[in-house]
Amino acid sequence: MKVGGIAERHRGGQQGGQGVLAPRGIQLRATMAKEVASSRRCIYLDNNGTSPIYREVAEEMQPFLFDHFGNPSSSHAYGRVPKQALDLARERVANLLGAKASQVYFTGSGTESNNWAIRGALEYGSQKRPKRSDFLPHVVTSNIEHPAVAEALAKYKREGLCDYTEVAVDTKSGVLSVEAVEAAFRTGETVLCTVMHSNNEIGSLQPIAEIAKIAHAHGALMHTDGAQSVGKVDVDVEALGVDLCTVVGHKFGASKGVAALYCSLDSREFPSLLHGGGQENGMRPGTENVLLISGIGKASEIALLEGKEIRRNMLKTRNLLRGRLVEALGSHGIDYRINGPAEEANSLPNTLSISIPAVQAQEILADLSESVAASAGGARP
């Protein structure tokens, strides 16, 4: 749907207004049209990298391009509709998560949300511990985290801001052992446990609720990167017992460039990552992008109302693809392994990971790139 719109605009530009474009603009439009034609012949299997925008989401966003362009912080007439849209989107995201609207803060990306959760938790945890000149906050995490978490922790460790322990997942299922996680905690030192809700490559769901109980028993905060889960499986922050949860719009039908952080902590105590104005209740300064935020709100409403049907369709399609691949590989005598949990309940309904011994994934994907869009790993949020 979105791609079709680009093709129509290209044709209209050539008939009517092409003369006002610089040569570089003409060349870009021609390239776009060529890529659109190519993509229509390509099967898209990379929704963990990014998902198409739902038509309803695009329609929800459209008025904020031209009609309602005002600043939501403005008290005059032009700011009222954007402010109402901002409040509605916040409520919709909160409803999807089982949270309060006051606990949802909009950000520009999952990477920002993850960095904010980690840096904020380090500062918050240090403030809550007894004052010691040699105190170094400790973090427990897994060895399969997204770079938005893993690289942030590595940087903060290099800067002397924290230490952390990576707990290895089971090599077959990709799932963490709760006992191994508990053993990684350091009494009086661990201030945060951050574990992704689901893995972007093999789809394994982690036992977040059990891990959260362990974190709280040690006086630590619990953060989960829900980028790949929200909109695909139920993510109820109250049931999970998490203090912080990352939500990424373009993973479930909204646009790129918008995300959120659920934070159950008092906004007067949990530190901000950025410093500036009083937007987002003083927690995340910067004028809110109402255009994109309205989209993640609508996508959240769709996920809440149609979630069961969406998951059924995902699972049906995933299982159909798996069956055909297994049949084709078997008929040619090709050895393979399906990665991730054996039980459907422990895996994302849309994710399938297959390994072929002695074959590099990138080589296969390069050969198929014009006909099948897939990845060897999920893209950064």
mmCIF file with all atom_site columns, C-alpha atoms in Angstrom, residues 138-278:
data_model
loop_
_atom_site.group_PDB
_atom_site.id
_atom_site.type_symbol
_atom_site.label_atom_id
_atom_site.label_alt_id
_atom_site.label_comp_id
_atom_site.label_asym_id
_atom_site.label_entity_id
_atom_site.label_seq_id
_atom_site.pdbx_PDB_ins_code
_atom_site.Cartn_x
_atom_site.Cartn_y
_atom_site.Cartn_z
_atom_site.occupancy
_atom_site.B_iso_or_equiv
_atom_site.pdbx_formal_charge
_atom_site.auth_seq_id
_atom_site.auth_comp_id
_atom_site.auth_asym_id
_atom_site.auth_atom_id
_atom_site.pdbx_PDB_model_num
ATOM 1   C CA . HIS A 1 138 ? 26.110 -3.831  38.678 1.00 0.00 ? 138 HIS A CA 1
ATOM 2   C CA . VAL A 1 139 ? 23.754 -4.979  35.896 1.00 0.00 ? 139 VAL A CA 1
ATOM 3   C CA . VAL A 1 140 ? 22.552 -8.467  34.974 1.00 0.00 ? 140 VAL A CA 1
ATOM 4   C CA . THR A 1 141 ? 21.747 -9.091  31.311 1.00 0.00 ? 141 THR A CA 1
ATOM 5   C CA . SER A 1 142 ? 21.819 -11.855 28.697 1.00 0.00 ? 142 SER A CA 1
ATOM 6   C CA . ASN A 1 143 ? 24.309 -12.665 25.954 1.00 0.00 ? 143 ASN A CA 1
ATOM 7   C CA . ILE A 1 144 ? 21.731 -12.221 23.169 1.00 0.00 ? 144 ILE A CA 1
ATOM 8   C CA . GLU A 1 145 ? 20.671 -8.639  23.781 1.00 0.00 ? 145 GLU A CA 1
ATOM 9   C CA . HIS A 1 146 ? 20.213 -6.197  20.941 1.00 0.00 ? 146 HIS A CA 1
ATOM 10  C CA . PRO A 1 147 ? 23.166 -3.822  20.331 1.00 0.00 ? 147 PRO A CA 1
ATOM 11  C CA . ALA A 1 148 ? 20.994 -1.000  21.677 1.00 0.00 ? 148 ALA A CA 1
ATOM 12  C CA . VAL A 1 149 ? 21.406 -2.664  25.082 1.00 0.00 ? 149 VAL A CA 1
ATOM 13  C CA . ALA A 1 150 ? 24.711 -4.536  24.728 1.00 0.00 ? 150 ALA A CA 1
ATOM 14  C CA . GLU A 1 151 ? 26.680 -1.600  23.294 1.00 0.00 ? 151 GLU A CA 1
ATOM 15  C CA . ALA A 1 152 ? 25.242 0.823   25.850 1.00 0.00 ? 152 ALA A CA 1
ATOM 16  C CA . LEU A 1 153 ? 26.344 -1.417  28.712 1.00 0.00 ? 153 LEU A CA 1
ATOM 17  C CA . ALA A 1 154 ? 29.798 -1.881  27.186 1.00 0.00 ? 154 ALA A CA 1
ATOM 18  C CA . LYS A 1 155 ? 30.212 1.881   26.844 1.00 0.00 ? 155 LYS A CA 1
ATOM 19  C CA . TYR A 1 156 ? 29.105 2.596   30.400 1.00 0.00 ? 156 TYR A CA 1
ATOM 20  C CA . LYS A 1 157 ? 31.490 -0.080  31.672 1.00 0.00 ? 157 LYS A CA 1
ATOM 21  C CA . ARG A 1 158 ? 34.392 1.464   29.740 1.00 0.00 ? 158 ARG A CA 1
ATOM 22  C CA . GLU A 1 159 ? 33.545 4.814   31.293 1.00 0.00 ? 159 GLU A CA 1
ATOM 23  C CA . GLY A 1 160 ? 33.586 3.298   34.773 1.00 0.00 ? 160 GLY A CA 1
ATOM 24  C CA . LEU A 1 161 ? 29.871 3.836   35.309 1.00 0.00 ? 161 LEU A CA 1
ATOM 25  C CA . CYS A 1 162 ? 28.931 0.187   35.873 1.00 0.00 ? 162 CYS A CA 1
ATOM 26  C CA . ASP A 1 163 ? 29.908 -3.448  35.743 1.00 0.00 ? 163 ASP A CA 1
ATOM 27  C CA . TYR A 1 164 ? 27.702 -6.120  34.230 1.00 0.00 ? 164 TYR A CA 1
ATOM 28  C CA . THR A 1 165 ? 27.300 -9.866  33.903 1.00 0.00 ? 165 THR A CA 1
ATOM 29  C CA . GLU A 1 166 ? 26.036 -11.559 30.744 1.00 0.00 ? 166 GLU A CA 1
ATOM 30  C CA . VAL A 1 167 ? 24.110 -14.762 31.356 1.00 0.00 ? 167 VAL A CA 1
ATOM 31  C CA . ALA A 1 168 ? 24.240 -17.221 28.463 1.00 0.00 ? 168 ALA A CA 1
ATOM 32  C CA . VAL A 1 169 ? 20.998 -18.590 27.032 1.00 0.00 ? 169 VAL A CA 1
ATOM 33  C CA . ASP A 1 170 ? 20.482 -22.248 26.238 1.00 0.00 ? 170 ASP A CA 1
ATOM 34  C CA . THR A 1 171 ? 22.246 -22.882 22.932 1.00 0.00 ? 171 THR A CA 1
ATOM 35  C CA . LYS A 1 172 ? 19.331 -24.851 21.493 1.00 0.00 ? 172 LYS A CA 1
ATOM 36  C CA . SER A 1 173 ? 16.229 -22.994 22.693 1.00 0.00 ? 173 SER A CA 1
ATOM 37  C CA . GLY A 1 174 ? 17.713 -19.536 23.144 1.00 0.00 ? 174 GLY A CA 1
ATOM 38  C CA . VAL A 1 175 ? 15.944 -19.239 26.514 1.00 0.00 ? 175 VAL A CA 1
ATOM 39  C CA . LEU A 1 176 ? 17.541 -18.100 29.759 1.00 0.00 ? 176 LEU A CA 1
ATOM 40  C CA . SER A 1 177 ? 17.715 -20.329 32.807 1.00 0.00 ? 177 SER A CA 1
ATOM 41  C CA . VAL A 1 178 ? 16.065 -18.523 35.730 1.00 0.00 ? 178 VAL A CA 1
ATOM 42  C CA . GLU A 1 179 ? 18.511 -20.185 38.111 1.00 0.00 ? 179 GLU A CA 1
ATOM 43  C CA . ALA A 1 180 ? 21.487 -18.938 36.098 1.00 0.00 ? 180 ALA A CA 1
ATOM 44  C CA . VAL A 1 181 ? 20.086 -15.420 36.113 1.00 0.00 ? 181 VAL A CA 1
ATOM 45  C CA . GLU A 1 182 ? 19.597 -15.478 39.870 1.00 0.00 ? 182 GLU A CA 1
ATOM 46  C CA . ALA A 1 183 ? 23.155 -16.699 40.394 1.00 0.00 ? 183 ALA A CA 1
ATOM 47  C CA . ALA A 1 184 ? 24.462 -13.643 38.505 1.00 0.00 ? 184 ALA A CA 1
ATOM 48  C CA . PHE A 1 185 ? 23.044 -11.124 40.988 1.00 0.00 ? 185 PHE A CA 1
ATOM 49  C CA . ARG A 1 186 ? 25.414 -9.481  43.436 1.00 0.00 ? 186 ARG A CA 1
ATOM 50  C CA . THR A 1 187 ? 23.933 -8.706  46.819 1.00 0.00 ? 187 THR A CA 1
ATOM 51  C CA . GLY A 1 188 ? 23.974 -4.981  47.501 1.00 0.00 ? 188 GLY A CA 1
ATOM 52  C CA . GLU A 1 189 ? 25.487 -4.154  44.114 1.00 0.00 ? 189 GLU A CA 1
ATOM 53  C CA . THR A 1 190 ? 23.038 -5.153  41.355 1.00 0.00 ? 190 THR A CA 1
ATOM 54  C CA . VAL A 1 191 ? 20.780 -2.209  40.529 1.00 0.00 ? 191 VAL A CA 1
ATOM 55  C CA . LEU A 1 192 ? 19.305 -3.384  37.213 1.00 0.00 ? 192 LEU A CA 1
ATOM 56  C CA . CYS A 1 193 ? 18.398 -6.493  35.279 1.00 0.00 ? 193 CYS A CA 1
ATOM 57  C CA . THR A 1 194 ? 17.755 -5.908  31.567 1.00 0.00 ? 194 THR A CA 1
ATOM 58  C CA . VAL A 1 195 ? 16.601 -8.815  29.411 1.00 0.00 ? 195 VAL A CA 1
ATOM 59  C CA . MET A 1 196 ? 14.837 -8.678  26.046 1.00 0.00 ? 196 MET A CA 1
ATOM 60  C CA . HIS A 1 197 ? 11.268 -9.951  26.073 1.00 0.00 ? 197 HIS A CA 1
ATOM 61  C CA . SER A 1 198 ? 11.841 -11.874 22.837 1.00 0.00 ? 198 SER A CA 1
ATOM 62  C CA . ASN A 1 199 ? 14.790 -12.421 20.569 1.00 0.00 ? 199 ASN A CA 1
ATOM 63  C CA . ASN A 1 200 ? 14.729 -10.772 17.154 1.00 0.00 ? 200 ASN A CA 1
ATOM 64  C CA . GLU A 1 201 ? 16.575 -13.597 15.378 1.00 0.00 ? 201 GLU A CA 1
ATOM 65  C CA . ILE A 1 202 ? 15.139 -16.886 16.650 1.00 0.00 ? 202 ILE A CA 1
ATOM 66  C CA . GLY A 1 203 ? 11.989 -15.603 18.368 1.00 0.00 ? 203 GLY A CA 1
ATOM 67  C CA . SER A 1 204 ? 12.575 -17.095 21.823 1.00 0.00 ? 204 SER A CA 1
ATOM 68  C CA . LEU A 1 205 ? 10.427 -15.592 24.602 1.00 0.00 ? 205 LEU A CA 1
ATOM 69  C CA . GLN A 1 206 ? 12.205 -15.081 27.905 1.00 0.00 ? 206 GLN A CA 1
ATOM 70  C CA . PRO A 1 207 ? 10.752 -15.807 31.397 1.00 0.00 ? 207 PRO A CA 1
ATOM 71  C CA . ILE A 1 208 ? 10.516 -12.114 32.235 1.00 0.00 ? 208 ILE A CA 1
ATOM 72  C CA . ALA A 1 209 ? 7.955  -12.392 35.044 1.00 0.00 ? 209 ALA A CA 1
ATOM 73  C CA . GLU A 1 210 ? 10.114 -14.890 36.959 1.00 0.00 ? 210 GLU A CA 1
ATOM 74  C CA . ILE A 1 211 ? 13.260 -12.845 36.399 1.00 0.00 ? 211 ILE A CA 1
ATOM 75  C CA . ALA A 1 212 ? 11.492 -9.663  37.543 1.00 0.00 ? 212 ALA A CA 1
ATOM 76  C CA . LYS A 1 213 ? 10.655 -11.296 40.872 1.00 0.00 ? 213 LYS A CA 1
ATOM 77  C CA . ILE A 1 214 ? 14.327 -12.150 41.357 1.00 0.00 ? 214 ILE A CA 1
ATOM 78  C CA . ALA A 1 215 ? 15.406 -8.618  40.474 1.00 0.00 ? 215 ALA A CA 1
ATOM 79  C CA . HIS A 1 216 ? 12.990 -7.071  42.955 1.00 0.00 ? 216 HIS A CA 1
ATOM 80  C CA . ALA A 1 217 ? 14.035 -9.528  45.679 1.00 0.00 ? 217 ALA A CA 1
ATOM 81  C CA . HIS A 1 218 ? 17.546 -8.101  45.248 1.00 0.00 ? 218 HIS A CA 1
ATOM 82  C CA . GLY A 1 219 ? 16.310 -4.502  45.282 1.00 0.00 ? 219 GLY A CA 1
ATOM 83  C CA . ALA A 1 220 ? 17.059 -4.064  41.568 1.00 0.00 ? 220 ALA A CA 1
ATOM 84  C CA . LEU A 1 221 ? 14.968 -2.589  38.776 1.00 0.00 ? 221 LEU A CA 1
ATOM 85  C CA . MET A 1 222 ? 13.712 -4.753  35.901 1.00 0.00 ? 222 MET A CA 1
ATOM 86  C CA . HIS A 1 223 ? 13.819 -3.547  32.294 1.00 0.00 ? 223 HIS A CA 1
ATOM 87  C CA . THR A 1 224 ? 12.714 -5.517  29.276 1.00 0.00 ? 224 THR A CA 1
ATOM 88  C CA . ASP A 1 225 ? 13.276 -4.585  25.656 1.00 0.00 ? 225 ASP A CA 1
ATOM 89  C CA . GLY A 1 226 ? 9.863  -5.343  24.206 1.00 0.00 ? 226 GLY A CA 1
ATOM 90  C CA . ALA A 1 227 ? 10.707 -4.143  20.685 1.00 0.00 ? 227 ALA A CA 1
ATOM 91  C CA . GLN A 1 228 ? 9.944  -7.458  18.991 1.00 0.00 ? 228 GLN A CA 1
ATOM 92  C CA . SER A 1 229 ? 7.070  -8.514  21.259 1.00 0.00 ? 229 SER A CA 1
ATOM 93  C CA . VAL A 1 230 ? 4.700  -5.574  21.605 1.00 0.00 ? 230 VAL A CA 1
ATOM 94  C CA . GLY A 1 231 ? 1.979  -5.893  18.981 1.00 0.00 ? 231 GLY A CA 1
ATOM 95  C CA . LYS A 1 232 ? 2.797  -9.565  18.313 1.00 0.00 ? 232 LYS A CA 1
ATOM 96  C CA . VAL A 1 233 ? 2.224  -11.229 21.697 1.00 0.00 ? 233 VAL A CA 1
ATOM 97  C CA . ASP A 1 234 ? 0.634  -10.053 24.939 1.00 0.00 ? 234 ASP A CA 1
ATOM 98  C CA . VAL A 1 235 ? 2.933  -7.751  26.902 1.00 0.00 ? 235 VAL A CA 1
ATOM 99  C CA . ASP A 1 236 ? 1.217  -6.794  30.172 1.00 0.00 ? 236 ASP A CA 1
ATOM 100 C CA . VAL A 1 237 ? 3.674  -4.795  32.245 1.00 0.00 ? 237 VAL A CA 1
ATOM 101 C CA . GLU A 1 238 ? 1.722  -5.355  35.466 1.00 0.00 ? 238 GLU A CA 1
ATOM 102 C CA . ALA A 1 239 ? 1.596  -9.117  34.977 1.00 0.00 ? 239 ALA A CA 1
ATOM 103 C CA . LEU A 1 240 ? 5.289  -9.181  34.049 1.00 0.00 ? 240 LEU A CA 1
ATOM 104 C CA . GLY A 1 241 ? 6.241  -7.039  37.040 1.00 0.00 ? 241 GLY A CA 1
ATOM 105 C CA . VAL A 1 242 ? 8.680  -4.911  35.048 1.00 0.00 ? 242 VAL A CA 1
ATOM 106 C CA . ASP A 1 243 ? 9.631  -1.365  35.993 1.00 0.00 ? 243 ASP A CA 1
ATOM 107 C CA . LEU A 1 244 ? 10.704 -0.346  32.487 1.00 0.00 ? 244 LEU A CA 1
ATOM 108 C CA . CYS A 1 245 ? 9.666  -1.578  29.033 1.00 0.00 ? 245 CYS A CA 1
ATOM 109 C CA . THR A 1 246 ? 10.754 -0.452  25.562 1.00 0.00 ? 246 THR A CA 1
ATOM 110 C CA . VAL A 1 247 ? 8.151  -0.191  22.785 1.00 0.00 ? 247 VAL A CA 1
ATOM 111 C CA . VAL A 1 248 ? 9.082  0.369   19.107 1.00 0.00 ? 248 VAL A CA 1
ATOM 112 C CA . GLY A 1 249 ? 6.489  1.591   16.603 1.00 0.00 ? 249 GLY A CA 1
ATOM 113 C CA . HIS A 1 250 ? 7.868  0.323   13.310 1.00 0.00 ? 250 HIS A CA 1
ATOM 114 C CA . LYS A 1 251 ? 7.888  -3.267  14.542 1.00 0.00 ? 251 LYS A CA 1
ATOM 115 C CA . PHE A 1 252 ? 4.079  -3.474  14.618 1.00 0.00 ? 252 PHE A CA 1
ATOM 116 C CA . GLY A 1 253 ? 2.557  -1.309  11.925 1.00 0.00 ? 253 GLY A CA 1
ATOM 117 C CA . ALA A 1 254 ? 3.578  2.238   12.870 1.00 0.00 ? 254 ALA A CA 1
ATOM 118 C CA . SER A 1 255 ? 6.295  4.352   11.304 1.00 0.00 ? 255 SER A CA 1
ATOM 119 C CA . LYS A 1 256 ? 10.011 4.475   11.958 1.00 0.00 ? 256 LYS A CA 1
ATOM 120 C CA . GLY A 1 257 ? 11.273 7.231   14.238 1.00 0.00 ? 257 GLY A CA 1
ATOM 121 C CA . VAL A 1 258 ? 8.818  6.782   17.106 1.00 0.00 ? 258 VAL A CA 1
ATOM 122 C CA . ALA A 1 259 ? 9.000  4.615   20.212 1.00 0.00 ? 259 ALA A CA 1
ATOM 123 C CA . ALA A 1 260 ? 8.075  4.738   23.882 1.00 0.00 ? 260 ALA A CA 1
ATOM 124 C CA . LEU A 1 261 ? 9.390  3.864   27.299 1.00 0.00 ? 261 LEU A CA 1
ATOM 125 C CA . TYR A 1 262 ? 7.057  2.537   29.961 1.00 0.00 ? 262 TYR A CA 1
ATOM 126 C CA . CYS A 1 263 ? 8.345  3.648   33.367 1.00 0.00 ? 263 CYS A CA 1
ATOM 127 C CA . SER A 1 264 ? 6.500  2.808   36.568 1.00 0.00 ? 264 SER A CA 1
ATOM 128 C CA . LEU A 1 265 ? 8.809  4.952   38.696 1.00 0.00 ? 265 LEU A CA 1
ATOM 129 C CA . ASP A 1 266 ? 8.067  8.425   40.028 1.00 0.00 ? 266 ASP A CA 1
ATOM 130 C CA . SER A 1 267 ? 8.979  10.978  37.374 1.00 0.00 ? 267 SER A CA 1
ATOM 131 C CA . ARG A 1 268 ? 10.462 13.152  40.115 1.00 0.00 ? 268 ARG A CA 1
ATOM 132 C CA . GLU A 1 269 ? 13.012 10.456  40.934 1.00 0.00 ? 269 GLU A CA 1
ATOM 133 C CA . PHE A 1 270 ? 13.847 8.615   37.703 1.00 0.00 ? 270 PHE A CA 1
ATOM 134 C CA . PRO A 1 271 ? 16.533 10.567  35.801 1.00 0.00 ? 271 PRO A CA 1
ATOM 135 C CA . SER A 1 272 ? 16.095 11.886  32.270 1.00 0.00 ? 272 SER A CA 1
ATOM 136 C CA . LEU A 1 273 ? 18.533 11.001  29.498 1.00 0.00 ? 273 LEU A CA 1
ATOM 137 C CA . LEU A 1 274 ? 18.127 14.375  27.804 1.00 0.00 ? 274 LEU A CA 1
ATOM 138 C CA . HIS A 1 275 ? 17.908 17.839  29.321 1.00 0.00 ? 275 HIS A CA 1
ATOM 139 C CA . GLY A 1 276 ? 15.805 20.729  28.098 1.00 0.00 ? 276 GLY A CA 1
ATOM 140 C CA . GLY A 1 277 ? 12.133 21.681  28.195 1.00 0.00 ? 277 GLY A CA 1
ATOM 141 C CA . GLY A 1 278 ? 9.263  20.221  30.150 1.00 0.00 ? 278 GLY A CA 1
#
